[in-house]
mmCIF file of C-alpha atoms in Angstrom:
data_model
loop_
_atom_site.group_PDB
_atom_site.id
_atom_site.type_symbol
_atom_site.label_atom_id
_atom_site.label_comp_id
_atom_site.label_asym_id
_atom_site.label_seq_id
_atom_site.Cartn_x
_atom_site.Cartn_y
_atom_site.Cartn_z
ATOM 1 C CA MET S 1 -5.661 7.956 17.533
ATOM 2 C CA ALA S 2 -2.983 5.786 19.132
ATOM 3 C CA THR S 3 -4.922 2.651 18.140
ATOM 4 C CA LEU S 4 -5.279 3.861 14.548
ATOM 5 C CA LEU S 5 -1.561 4.625 14.413
ATOM 6 C CA PHE S 6 -0.785 1.132 15.675
ATOM 7 C CA ILE S 7 -2.897 -0.323 12.845
ATOM 8 C CA VAL S 8 -0.821 1.676 10.356
ATOM 9 C CA ILE S 9 2.421 0.509 12.016
ATOM 10 C CA SER S 10 1.220 -3.097 11.792
ATOM 11 C CA PHE S 11 0.376 -2.641 8.121
ATOM 12 C CA VAL S 12 3.901 -1.326 7.501
ATOM 13 C CA PHE S 13 5.262 -4.410 9.283
ATOM 14 C CA VAL S 14 3.407 -6.619 6.807
ATOM 15 C CA GLY S 15 5.456 -4.849 4.142
ATOM 16 C CA LEU S 16 8.624 -5.406 6.154
ATOM 17 C CA GLY S 17 7.992 -9.151 6.139
ATOM 18 C CA LEU S 18 6.991 -9.647 2.498
ATOM 19 C CA PRO S 19 10.476 -9.337 0.896
ATOM 20 C CA ASP S 20 12.231 -11.381 3.598
ATOM 21 C CA SER S 21 10.804 -14.741 2.534
ATOM 22 C CA LEU S 22 10.327 -13.997 -1.162
ATOM 23 C CA PHE S 23 13.852 -14.689 -2.371
ATOM 24 C CA GLY S 24 14.152 -17.986 -0.461
ATOM 25 C CA ALA S 25 10.911 -19.241 -2.007
ATOM 26 C CA ALA S 26 11.966 -18.126 -5.492
ATOM 27 C CA TRP S 27 15.591 -19.287 -5.405
ATOM 28 C CA PRO S 28 15.102 -22.967 -6.442
ATOM 29 C CA ASP S 29 13.379 -21.738 -9.605
ATOM 30 C CA ILE S 30 15.844 -18.872 -10.174
ATOM 31 C CA TYR S 31 19.021 -20.943 -10.013
ATOM 32 C CA SER S 32 17.389 -23.637 -12.159
ATOM 33 C CA ASP S 33 16.245 -21.160 -14.819
ATOM 34 C CA LEU S 34 19.535 -19.263 -14.945
ATOM 35 C CA ASN S 35 21.741 -22.356 -14.503
ATOM 36 C CA LEU S 36 23.474 -20.943 -11.409
ATOM 37 C CA PRO S 37 25.269 -22.787 -8.592
ATOM 38 C CA ILE S 38 23.065 -23.191 -5.528
ATOM 39 C CA SER S 39 25.507 -21.226 -3.328
ATOM 40 C CA TYR S 40 25.086 -18.043 -5.398
ATOM 41 C CA ALA S 41 22.111 -17.234 -3.191
ATOM 42 C CA ASN S 42 24.752 -16.343 -0.603
ATOM 43 C CA TYR S 43 25.894 -13.293 -2.563
ATOM 44 C CA VAL S 44 22.390 -11.875 -2.799
ATOM 45 C CA THR S 45 21.401 -12.511 0.831
ATOM 46 C CA THR S 46 24.771 -11.213 2.056
ATOM 47 C CA LEU S 47 24.463 -7.911 0.200
ATOM 48 C CA ILE S 48 20.837 -7.461 1.268
ATOM 49 C CA SER S 49 21.969 -7.912 4.863
ATOM 50 C CA VAL S 50 24.821 -5.415 4.419
ATOM 51 C CA GLY S 51 22.282 -2.795 3.368
ATOM 52 C CA THR S 52 20.022 -3.674 6.288
ATOM 53 C CA VAL S 53 22.854 -3.480 8.828
ATOM 54 C CA LEU S 54 23.924 -0.061 7.553
ATOM 55 C CA SER S 55 20.421 1.416 7.680
ATOM 56 C CA SER S 56 19.653 -0.043 11.114
ATOM 57 C CA LEU S 57 22.812 1.473 12.620
ATOM 58 C CA PHE S 58 21.811 4.917 11.340
ATOM 59 C CA ALA S 59 18.117 4.532 12.166
ATOM 60 C CA SER S 60 18.158 6.774 15.250
ATOM 61 C CA GLN S 61 19.818 9.604 13.288
ATOM 62 C CA LEU S 62 17.288 9.230 10.467
ATOM 63 C CA VAL S 63 14.374 9.319 12.900
ATOM 64 C CA ALA S 64 15.808 12.413 14.588
ATOM 65 C CA LYS S 65 15.879 14.250 11.236
ATOM 66 C CA LEU S 66 12.755 12.925 9.516
ATOM 67 C CA GLY S 67 10.562 11.381 12.202
ATOM 68 C CA THR S 68 9.503 7.753 12.547
ATOM 69 C CA GLY S 69 6.573 8.076 10.124
ATOM 70 C CA LYS S 70 8.607 9.479 7.231
ATOM 71 C CA VAL S 71 11.392 6.945 7.763
ATOM 72 C CA ALA S 72 8.854 4.111 7.552
ATOM 73 C CA ALA S 73 7.096 5.511 4.469
ATOM 74 C CA LEU S 74 10.254 6.339 2.517
ATOM 75 C CA SER S 75 11.871 3.000 3.365
ATOM 76 C CA THR S 76 8.792 1.110 2.179
ATOM 77 C CA LEU S 77 8.836 3.108 -1.067
ATOM 78 C CA LEU S 78 12.491 2.219 -1.644
ATOM 79 C CA THR S 79 11.771 -1.481 -1.083
ATOM 80 C CA THR S 80 8.830 -1.406 -3.508
ATOM 81 C CA ILE S 81 10.920 0.133 -6.293
ATOM 82 C CA MET S 82 13.764 -2.344 -5.751
ATOM 83 C CA LEU S 83 11.413 -5.358 -5.884
ATOM 84 C CA LEU S 84 10.036 -4.223 -9.229
ATOM 85 C CA ILE S 85 13.509 -3.756 -10.684
ATOM 86 C CA PHE S 86 14.677 -7.054 -9.117
ATOM 87 C CA SER S 87 12.030 -8.917 -11.113
ATOM 88 C CA LEU S 88 13.734 -7.794 -14.331
ATOM 89 C CA GLY S 89 16.998 -9.539 -13.436
ATOM 90 C CA ASP S 90 18.460 -12.254 -15.625
ATOM 91 C CA ASN S 91 21.946 -12.686 -14.126
ATOM 92 C CA ILE S 92 23.600 -12.811 -10.721
ATOM 93 C CA ILE S 93 25.474 -9.507 -11.159
ATOM 94 C CA PHE S 94 22.190 -7.662 -11.686
ATOM 95 C CA PHE S 95 20.747 -9.236 -8.512
ATOM 96 C CA CYS S 96 23.832 -8.305 -6.504
ATOM 97 C CA LEU S 97 23.761 -4.663 -7.638
ATOM 98 C CA LEU S 98 20.173 -4.304 -6.398
ATOM 99 C CA SER S 99 20.645 -6.195 -3.144
ATOM 100 C CA ILE S 100 22.147 -3.406 -1.001
ATOM 101 C CA PRO S 101 19.455 -0.799 -1.830
ATOM 102 C CA LEU S 102 16.833 -3.534 -1.308
ATOM 103 C CA GLY S 103 18.261 -4.127 2.174
ATOM 104 C CA LEU S 104 18.498 -0.435 3.059
ATOM 105 C CA GLY S 105 14.729 -0.116 3.273
ATOM 106 C CA ALA S 106 14.279 -2.815 5.916
ATOM 107 C CA GLY S 107 16.835 -1.880 8.586
ATOM 108 C CA ALA S 108 15.583 1.628 9.318
ATOM 109 C CA ILE S 109 11.947 0.484 9.583
ATOM 110 C CA ASP S 110 12.840 -2.360 11.921
ATOM 111 C CA ALA S 111 14.913 -0.336 14.393
ATOM 112 C CA ALA S 112 12.708 2.783 14.357
ATOM 113 C CA LEU S 113 9.340 1.071 14.803
ATOM 114 C CA ASN S 114 10.603 -1.476 17.328
ATOM 115 C CA ASN S 115 11.885 1.296 19.574
ATOM 116 C CA TYR S 116 8.733 3.377 19.114
ATOM 117 C CA VAL S 117 6.398 0.510 20.033
ATOM 118 C CA ALA S 118 8.598 -0.673 22.915
ATOM 119 C CA LEU S 119 8.337 2.789 24.497
ATOM 120 C CA ASN S 120 4.754 3.714 23.654
ATOM 121 C CA TYR S 121 2.798 0.461 23.684
ATOM 122 C CA SER S 122 2.486 -2.786 25.662
ATOM 123 C CA SER S 123 4.136 -6.187 25.200
ATOM 124 C CA THR S 124 0.857 -7.352 23.640
ATOM 125 C CA HIS S 125 1.154 -4.632 21.007
ATOM 126 C CA MET S 126 4.791 -5.567 20.360
ATOM 127 C CA SER S 127 3.904 -9.227 19.784
ATOM 128 C CA PHE S 128 1.000 -8.379 17.510
ATOM 129 C CA MET S 129 3.115 -5.935 15.511
ATOM 130 C CA HIS S 130 5.585 -8.737 14.821
ATOM 131 C CA CYS S 131 2.644 -11.021 14.170
ATOM 132 C CA PHE S 132 1.860 -8.794 11.190
ATOM 133 C CA TYR S 133 5.486 -9.171 10.104
ATOM 134 C CA GLY S 134 4.713 -12.882 10.184
ATOM 135 C CA VAL S 135 1.714 -12.267 7.932
ATOM 136 C CA GLY S 136 4.086 -10.739 5.400
ATOM 137 C CA VAL S 137 6.672 -13.516 5.489
ATOM 138 C CA SER S 138 3.905 -16.147 5.431
ATOM 139 C CA ALA S 139 2.250 -14.613 2.396
ATOM 140 C CA SER S 140 5.324 -14.384 0.151
ATOM 141 C CA PRO S 141 6.026 -18.134 -0.258
ATOM 142 C CA LEU S 142 2.318 -18.698 -0.864
ATOM 143 C CA LEU S 143 2.218 -15.956 -3.497
ATOM 144 C CA MET S 144 5.389 -17.307 -5.096
ATOM 145 C CA SER S 145 3.929 -20.823 -5.094
ATOM 146 C CA PHE S 146 0.806 -19.449 -6.800
ATOM 147 C CA ALA S 147 2.884 -17.658 -9.439
ATOM 148 C CA LEU S 148 5.011 -20.754 -10.105
ATOM 149 C CA ALA S 149 1.962 -23.007 -10.398
ATOM 150 C CA LYS S 150 -0.002 -20.650 -12.669
ATOM 151 C CA THR S 151 2.692 -19.041 -14.812
ATOM 152 C CA ASP S 152 5.848 -21.075 -14.085
ATOM 153 C CA SER S 153 7.507 -17.685 -13.508
ATOM 154 C CA TRP S 154 9.256 -16.460 -10.364
ATOM 155 C CA GLN S 155 9.026 -12.938 -11.840
ATOM 156 C CA GLY S 156 5.252 -13.142 -11.459
ATOM 157 C CA GLY S 157 5.651 -13.683 -7.722
ATOM 158 C CA TYR S 158 7.800 -10.549 -7.455
ATOM 159 C CA HIS S 159 5.219 -8.535 -9.419
ATOM 160 C CA ILE S 160 2.402 -9.578 -7.079
ATOM 161 C CA VAL S 161 4.407 -8.666 -3.979
ATOM 162 C CA ALA S 162 5.478 -5.338 -5.504
ATOM 163 C CA ILE S 163 1.829 -4.396 -6.066
ATOM 164 C CA ILE S 164 1.033 -5.152 -2.424
ATOM 165 C CA MET S 165 4.075 -3.156 -1.312
ATOM 166 C CA ALA S 166 2.930 -0.196 -3.424
ATOM 167 C CA THR S 167 -0.397 -0.241 -1.574
ATOM 168 C CA ILE S 168 1.373 -0.299 1.801
ATOM 169 C CA THR S 169 3.592 2.589 0.657
ATOM 170 C CA LEU S 170 0.520 4.637 -0.200
ATOM 171 C CA VAL S 171 -0.973 3.957 3.234
ATOM 172 C CA GLY S 172 2.310 4.973 4.867
ATOM 173 C CA PHE S 173 2.360 8.343 3.150
ATOM 174 C CA LEU S 174 -1.360 9.020 3.703
ATOM 175 C CA ALA S 175 -0.883 8.311 7.426
ATOM 176 C CA LEU S 176 1.945 10.835 7.929
ATOM 177 C CA PRO S 177 -0.372 13.484 9.463
ATOM 178 C CA LEU S 178 -1.511 10.874 11.995
ATOM 179 C CA TRP S 179 1.952 10.734 13.569
ATOM 180 C CA LYS S 180 1.726 14.438 14.363
ATOM 181 C CA LYS S 181 -1.718 14.073 15.922
ATOM 182 C CA VAL S 182 -0.739 11.275 18.275
ATOM 183 C CA LYS S 183 0.627 13.255 21.199
ATOM 184 C CA ASN S 184 1.071 11.921 24.719
ATOM 185 C CA LYS S 185 3.615 12.153 27.482
ATOM 186 C CA THR S 186 5.398 8.964 26.485
ATOM 187 C CA GLN S 187 5.745 10.075 22.875
ATOM 188 C CA GLU S 188 7.054 13.479 23.938
ATOM 189 C CA LYS S 189 9.650 11.770 26.071
ATOM 190 C CA GLN S 190 10.596 9.577 23.103
ATOM 191 C CA GLU S 191 10.997 12.554 20.788
ATOM 192 C CA LYS S 192 13.291 14.221 23.308
ATOM 193 C CA GLN S 193 15.318 11.043 23.628
ATOM 194 C CA VAL S 194 15.738 10.634 19.860
ATOM 195 C CA GLU S 195 17.123 14.174 19.603
ATOM 196 C CA GLN S 196 19.947 13.293 21.976
ATOM 197 C CA LYS S 197 23.233 12.004 20.634
ATOM 198 C CA PRO S 198 23.024 8.180 20.394
ATOM 199 C CA LYS S 199 25.335 6.057 22.512
ATOM 200 C CA SER S 200 28.248 4.701 20.503
ATOM 201 C CA VAL S 201 28.711 0.997 19.846
ATOM 202 C CA PHE S 202 31.970 1.129 21.819
ATOM 203 C CA THR S 203 30.179 2.585 24.853
ATOM 204 C CA LEU S 204 27.496 -0.079 24.717
ATOM 205 C CA ALA S 205 30.077 -2.829 24.224
ATOM 206 C CA LYS S 206 31.458 -2.087 27.688
ATOM 207 C CA MET S 207 28.226 -3.366 29.221
ATOM 208 C CA PRO S 208 28.257 -7.196 29.685
ATOM 209 C CA ALA S 209 24.460 -7.438 29.405
ATOM 210 C CA VAL S 210 24.485 -5.609 26.067
ATOM 211 C CA ARG S 211 27.188 -7.905 24.686
ATOM 212 C CA VAL S 212 25.221 -11.010 25.623
ATOM 213 C CA ALA S 213 22.080 -9.446 24.132
ATOM 214 C CA TRP S 214 23.903 -9.099 20.836
ATOM 215 C CA VAL S 215 24.714 -12.826 20.866
ATOM 216 C CA VAL S 216 21.105 -13.769 21.647
ATOM 217 C CA PHE S 217 19.691 -11.578 18.873
ATOM 218 C CA PHE S 218 22.332 -12.803 16.424
ATOM 219 C CA PHE S 219 21.518 -16.498 16.864
ATOM 220 C CA THR S 220 17.749 -16.060 17.216
ATOM 221 C CA VAL S 221 17.520 -14.452 13.795
ATOM 222 C CA ALA S 222 20.274 -16.658 12.336
ATOM 223 C CA LEU S 223 18.091 -19.667 13.135
ATOM 224 C CA GLU S 224 14.957 -17.983 11.788
ATOM 225 C CA PHE S 225 16.439 -16.922 8.458
ATOM 226 C CA THR S 226 18.585 -20.000 7.829
ATOM 227 C CA CYS S 227 15.411 -22.031 8.180
ATOM 228 C CA GLY S 228 13.410 -19.632 6.015
ATOM 229 C CA ILE S 229 15.954 -19.145 3.228
ATOM 230 C CA TRP S 230 17.099 -22.766 2.915
ATOM 231 C CA GLY S 231 14.008 -24.653 4.062
ATOM 232 C CA CYS S 232 12.522 -24.674 0.561
ATOM 233 C CA THR S 233 15.763 -25.944 -0.991
ATOM 234 C CA TYR S 234 15.983 -28.671 1.685
ATOM 235 C CA LEU S 235 12.454 -29.840 0.904
ATOM 236 C CA VAL S 236 13.185 -29.928 -2.850
ATOM 237 C CA GLN S 237 16.591 -31.614 -2.789
ATOM 238 C CA VAL S 238 16.354 -33.898 0.252
ATOM 239 C CA GLU S 239 12.627 -34.532 0.695
ATOM 240 C CA LYS S 240 12.054 -34.615 -3.116
ATOM 241 C CA MET S 241 9.130 -32.186 -3.178
ATOM 242 C CA SER S 242 8.225 -30.251 -6.301
ATOM 243 C CA GLU S 243 9.285 -26.616 -6.308
ATOM 244 C CA SER S 244 5.716 -25.296 -6.065
ATOM 245 C CA LEU S 245 4.775 -27.744 -3.272
ATOM 246 C CA ALA S 246 7.966 -26.926 -1.338
ATOM 247 C CA ALA S 247 7.220 -23.200 -1.576
ATOM 248 C CA ALA S 248 3.688 -23.867 -0.318
ATOM 249 C CA THR S 249 4.997 -26.073 2.509
ATOM 250 C CA LEU S 250 7.458 -23.389 3.570
ATOM 251 C CA THR S 251 4.452 -21.137 4.048
ATOM 252 C CA PHE S 252 3.607 -23.220 7.119
ATOM 253 C CA TYR S 253 6.916 -22.190 8.658
ATOM 254 C CA TYR S 254 5.979 -18.532 8.354
ATOM 255 C CA ILE S 255 2.433 -19.240 9.499
ATOM 256 C CA GLY S 256 4.085 -20.758 12.570
ATOM 257 C CA ILE S 257 5.990 -17.514 13.187
ATOM 258 C CA THR S 258 2.784 -15.504 12.799
ATOM 259 C CA SER S 259 0.639 -17.704 15.022
ATOM 260 C CA GLY S 260 3.394 -17.959 17.649
ATOM 261 C CA ARG S 261 3.508 -14.183 17.933
ATOM 262 C CA ALA S 262 -0.284 -13.959 18.022
ATOM 263 C CA VAL S 263 -0.450 -16.459 20.884
ATOM 264 C CA SER S 264 2.361 -14.562 22.628
ATOM 265 C CA GLY S 265 0.360 -11.347 22.353
ATOM 266 C CA VAL S 266 -2.639 -12.999 24.002
ATOM 267 C CA ILE S 267 -0.877 -14.795 26.842
ATOM 268 C CA SER S 268 1.477 -11.884 27.638
ATOM 269 C CA LYS S 269 -1.309 -10.512 29.838
ATOM 270 C CA TRP S 270 -0.731 -13.425 32.214
ATOM 271 C CA ILE S 271 2.787 -14.690 31.477
ATOM 272 C CA ASN S 272 5.857 -12.452 31.496
ATOM 273 C CA PRO S 273 7.850 -12.114 28.240
ATOM 274 C CA GLN S 274 10.880 -14.014 29.522
ATOM 275 C CA LYS S 275 8.809 -17.117 30.341
ATOM 276 C CA ILE S 276 7.146 -16.937 26.917
ATOM 277 C CA ILE S 277 10.599 -17.000 25.301
ATOM 278 C CA PHE S 278 11.652 -20.172 27.125
ATOM 279 C CA LEU S 279 8.318 -21.902 26.475
ATOM 280 C CA GLY S 280 8.912 -21.229 22.786
ATOM 281 C CA TYR S 281 12.385 -22.722 23.008
ATOM 282 C CA GLY S 282 10.820 -25.970 24.239
ATOM 283 C CA VAL S 283 8.623 -26.126 21.146
ATOM 284 C CA VAL S 284 11.637 -25.518 18.866
ATOM 285 C CA GLY S 285 13.586 -28.308 20.574
ATOM 286 C CA LEU S 286 10.756 -30.782 19.988
ATOM 287 C CA ALA S 287 10.498 -29.679 16.348
ATOM 288 C CA LEU S 288 14.189 -30.334 15.762
ATOM 289 C CA VAL S 289 13.789 -33.880 17.093
ATOM 290 C CA ILE S 290 10.985 -34.436 14.552
ATOM 291 C CA LEU S 291 13.141 -33.002 11.766
ATOM 292 C CA PHE S 292 15.813 -35.637 12.439
ATOM 293 C CA LEU S 293 13.369 -38.560 12.281
ATOM 294 C CA PRO S 294 13.072 -40.681 9.082
ATOM 295 C CA ILE S 295 9.438 -39.753 8.458
ATOM 296 C CA PRO S 296 7.416 -38.579 5.401
ATOM 297 C CA ALA S 297 8.071 -35.109 4.060
ATOM 298 C CA THR S 298 4.646 -33.902 5.195
ATOM 299 C CA PHE S 299 5.738 -34.227 8.820
ATOM 300 C CA LYS S 300 8.862 -32.200 8.061
ATOM 301 C CA GLY S 301 6.488 -29.379 7.130
ATOM 302 C CA VAL S 302 4.889 -29.766 10.576
ATOM 303 C CA ALA S 303 8.342 -29.514 12.149
ATOM 304 C CA LEU S 304 9.038 -26.312 10.234
ATOM 305 C CA PHE S 305 5.734 -24.913 11.496
ATOM 306 C CA MET S 306 6.737 -25.742 15.073
ATOM 307 C CA ILE S 307 10.139 -24.079 14.673
ATOM 308 C CA GLY S 308 8.427 -20.918 13.489
ATOM 309 C CA PHE S 309 5.806 -21.124 16.237
ATOM 310 C CA GLY S 310 8.368 -21.572 19.010
ATOM 311 C CA ASN S 311 10.988 -19.098 17.826
ATOM 312 C CA GLY S 312 8.518 -16.495 16.543
ATOM 313 C CA PRO S 313 7.822 -14.828 19.931
ATOM 314 C CA THR S 314 11.519 -14.503 20.799
ATOM 315 C CA PHE S 315 12.438 -11.337 18.896
ATOM 316 C CA PRO S 316 9.409 -9.190 19.873
ATOM 317 C CA ASN S 317 9.601 -10.175 23.534
ATOM 318 C CA LEU S 318 13.350 -9.577 23.739
ATOM 319 C CA THR S 319 12.896 -6.192 22.064
ATOM 320 C CA PHE S 320 10.052 -5.195 24.373
ATOM 321 C CA LEU S 321 12.215 -5.989 27.411
ATOM 322 C CA THR S 322 15.087 -3.763 26.214
ATOM 323 C CA PRO S 323 13.831 -0.422 27.660
ATOM 324 C CA ARG S 324 12.965 -2.242 30.897
ATOM 325 C CA TYR S 325 16.474 -3.647 31.203
ATOM 326 C CA PHE S 326 18.552 -0.702 29.982
ATOM 327 C CA GLY S 327 16.281 2.316 30.505
ATOM 328 C CA GLN S 328 14.391 4.544 28.079
ATOM 329 C CA ASP S 329 17.358 6.863 27.753
ATOM 330 C CA MET S 330 19.401 4.048 26.169
ATOM 331 C CA SER S 331 16.722 2.002 24.407
ATOM 332 C CA ALA S 332 17.045 3.660 20.975
ATOM 333 C CA SER S 333 20.787 3.017 20.848
ATOM 334 C CA VAL S 334 20.581 -0.507 22.273
ATOM 335 C CA ILE S 335 17.718 -1.559 19.979
ATOM 336 C CA ALA S 336 19.583 -0.136 16.965
ATOM 337 C CA THR S 337 22.620 -2.304 17.763
ATOM 338 C CA GLN S 338 20.424 -5.323 18.487
ATOM 339 C CA THR S 339 18.775 -4.871 15.098
ATOM 340 C CA ALA S 340 22.219 -4.595 13.519
ATOM 341 C CA CYS S 341 23.295 -7.838 15.211
ATOM 342 C CA CYS S 342 20.165 -9.524 13.888
ATOM 343 C CA ASN S 343 21.042 -8.443 10.393
ATOM 344 C CA ILE S 344 24.651 -9.535 10.822
ATOM 345 C CA GLY S 345 23.223 -12.946 11.748
ATOM 346 C CA ILE S 346 21.228 -12.878 8.520
ATOM 347 C CA LEU S 347 24.334 -11.689 6.703
ATOM 348 C CA LEU S 348 26.586 -14.487 7.929
ATOM 349 C CA MET S 349 24.696 -17.654 8.808
ATOM 350 C CA PRO S 350 22.548 -18.386 5.714
ATOM 351 C CA PRO S 351 25.592 -17.914 3.432
ATOM 352 C CA VAL S 352 27.693 -20.103 5.734
ATOM 353 C CA PHE S 353 25.048 -22.786 5.445
ATOM 354 C CA GLY S 354 25.023 -22.323 1.672
ATOM 355 C CA PHE S 355 28.741 -23.038 1.419
ATOM 356 C CA LEU S 356 28.443 -25.986 3.805
ATOM 357 C CA ALA S 357 25.504 -27.338 1.788
ATOM 358 C CA GLU S 358 27.497 -27.161 -1.441
ATOM 359 C CA TRP S 359 30.381 -28.956 0.256
ATOM 360 C CA LEU S 360 28.562 -31.502 2.457
ATOM 361 C CA GLY S 361 25.063 -31.543 0.985
ATOM 362 C CA VAL S 362 21.770 -29.942 1.974
ATOM 363 C CA GLU S 363 21.202 -32.964 4.248
ATOM 364 C CA ILE S 364 23.082 -31.078 6.986
ATOM 365 C CA PHE S 365 20.152 -28.630 7.304
ATOM 366 C CA PRO S 366 18.746 -30.162 10.555
ATOM 367 C CA ILE S 367 22.236 -30.365 12.098
ATOM 368 C CA CYS S 368 22.958 -26.692 11.439
ATOM 369 C CA LEU S 369 19.612 -25.667 12.912
ATOM 370 C CA ALA S 370 20.343 -27.739 16.026
ATOM 371 C CA VAL S 371 23.725 -26.027 16.537
ATOM 372 C CA LEU S 372 22.184 -22.560 16.173
ATOM 373 C CA TYR S 373 19.421 -23.552 18.583
ATOM 374 C CA ALA S 374 21.847 -24.772 21.253
ATOM 375 C CA ILE S 375 23.872 -21.544 21.181
ATOM 376 C CA MET S 376 20.664 -19.475 21.244
ATOM 377 C CA VAL S 377 19.351 -21.236 24.354
ATOM 378 C CA ILE S 378 22.640 -21.055 26.267
ATOM 379 C CA SER S 379 23.178 -17.370 25.500
ATOM 380 C CA THR S 380 19.580 -16.542 26.488
ATOM 381 C CA ILE S 381 20.080 -18.193 29.876
ATOM 382 C CA ILE S 382 23.219 -16.090 30.406
ATOM 383 C CA TYR S 383 21.359 -12.965 29.239
ATOM 384 C CA ALA S 384 18.556 -13.610 31.727
ATOM 385 C CA LYS S 385 21.089 -13.758 34.562
ATOM 386 C CA ARG S 386 22.977 -10.645 33.425
ATOM 387 C CA THR S 387 19.835 -8.555 33.102
ATOM 388 C CA ARG S 388 18.557 -9.792 36.462
ATOM 389 C CA ASP S 389 21.811 -8.602 38.024
ATOM 390 C CA LEU S 390 21.503 -5.311 36.126
ATOM 391 C CA ILE S 391 18.017 -4.655 37.493
ATOM 392 C CA THR S 392 19.105 -5.621 41.002
ATOM 393 C CA ASN S 393 22.001 -3.161 40.874
ATOM 394 C CA LYS S 394 19.679 -0.394 39.634
ATOM 395 C CA GLU S 395 17.284 -1.012 42.516
ATOM 396 C CA LYS S 396 20.156 -0.932 44.998
ATOM 397 C CA SER S 397 21.349 2.378 43.530
ATOM 398 C CA LYS S 398 17.866 3.875 43.906
ATOM 399 C CA ASN S 399 17.630 2.753 47.520
ATOM 400 C CA CYS S 400 20.995 4.291 48.284
#
């Protein structure tokens, strides 16, 4: 039963990933069709992130009232409805009005399922769950590229994704009885924990390790989404690719994320999650060097793949380590705030790049990625030291 439930969870994570890359792949065609400034994407992505931050912060309360299964199913339903309505948009105000409810669906799923899997499954399961998220974000640019090539319509891409999301929603609701059947000691402990009053952000902020964790999560996802949202525009404007080819090329970035998490899931049986994170950072560093070189656009697509491959394992491995670092009694609250910080990174950094690109040109794309990468690596090194000290202090307390 636990294996079947994990398959359902993974399927839901495909649905979590599908909308995240869809707008970035569609935007070059949207702003061209509607004659909008390129930076207007900032308003949409910002409001989507606001909705995601809000729902992630309240995820533990929602799970306590409804249960993880219902939260996942209802959130997926909300996202499906919003995608269908989004495809009817013909002006930026319409897009902005739908952005917050579109974002609300993602945050609760992310925080609730991450905490559930971190407590009830292995690091291999965590990596593979996020691998299925990678399947979703990899598929959207490809589906959008198909729609643009066949119908010259970004709306067609949204319709295809909405149909897939409707199928995932149906699976989520049909699987609700399965959550009740999956009973084990770990799950019972989790249910008891969720019923407790969550730790406040102010309480968590007093812990140095938690504060550093927030920085790491912020910049990890800031790098991931800045690359995903603006990579297609960079390829069109700087590398002179066609819109359909750029959308298809961006698919390799998301395939990199997916394959990186799949490899992480396999090797996590022999290599601890922290080492996997730093190995991935090495791959990202090499990719950024390639991105700076004056080489054909095809190789830039390879660099994007490598960035996704190297950075892809970071989020699932960091999340899996959270209960080990902070304890199961605090994991729901800590993961909720980590998810919120991720979404704040999505909220702030892609729009910041958008304004910089309008001012300085999209050519600064590799430079911005390099800055985000440097901060991510430095903060992760500090986080590793803080958590090592935290574990050492816990062991000393037990011995005393």
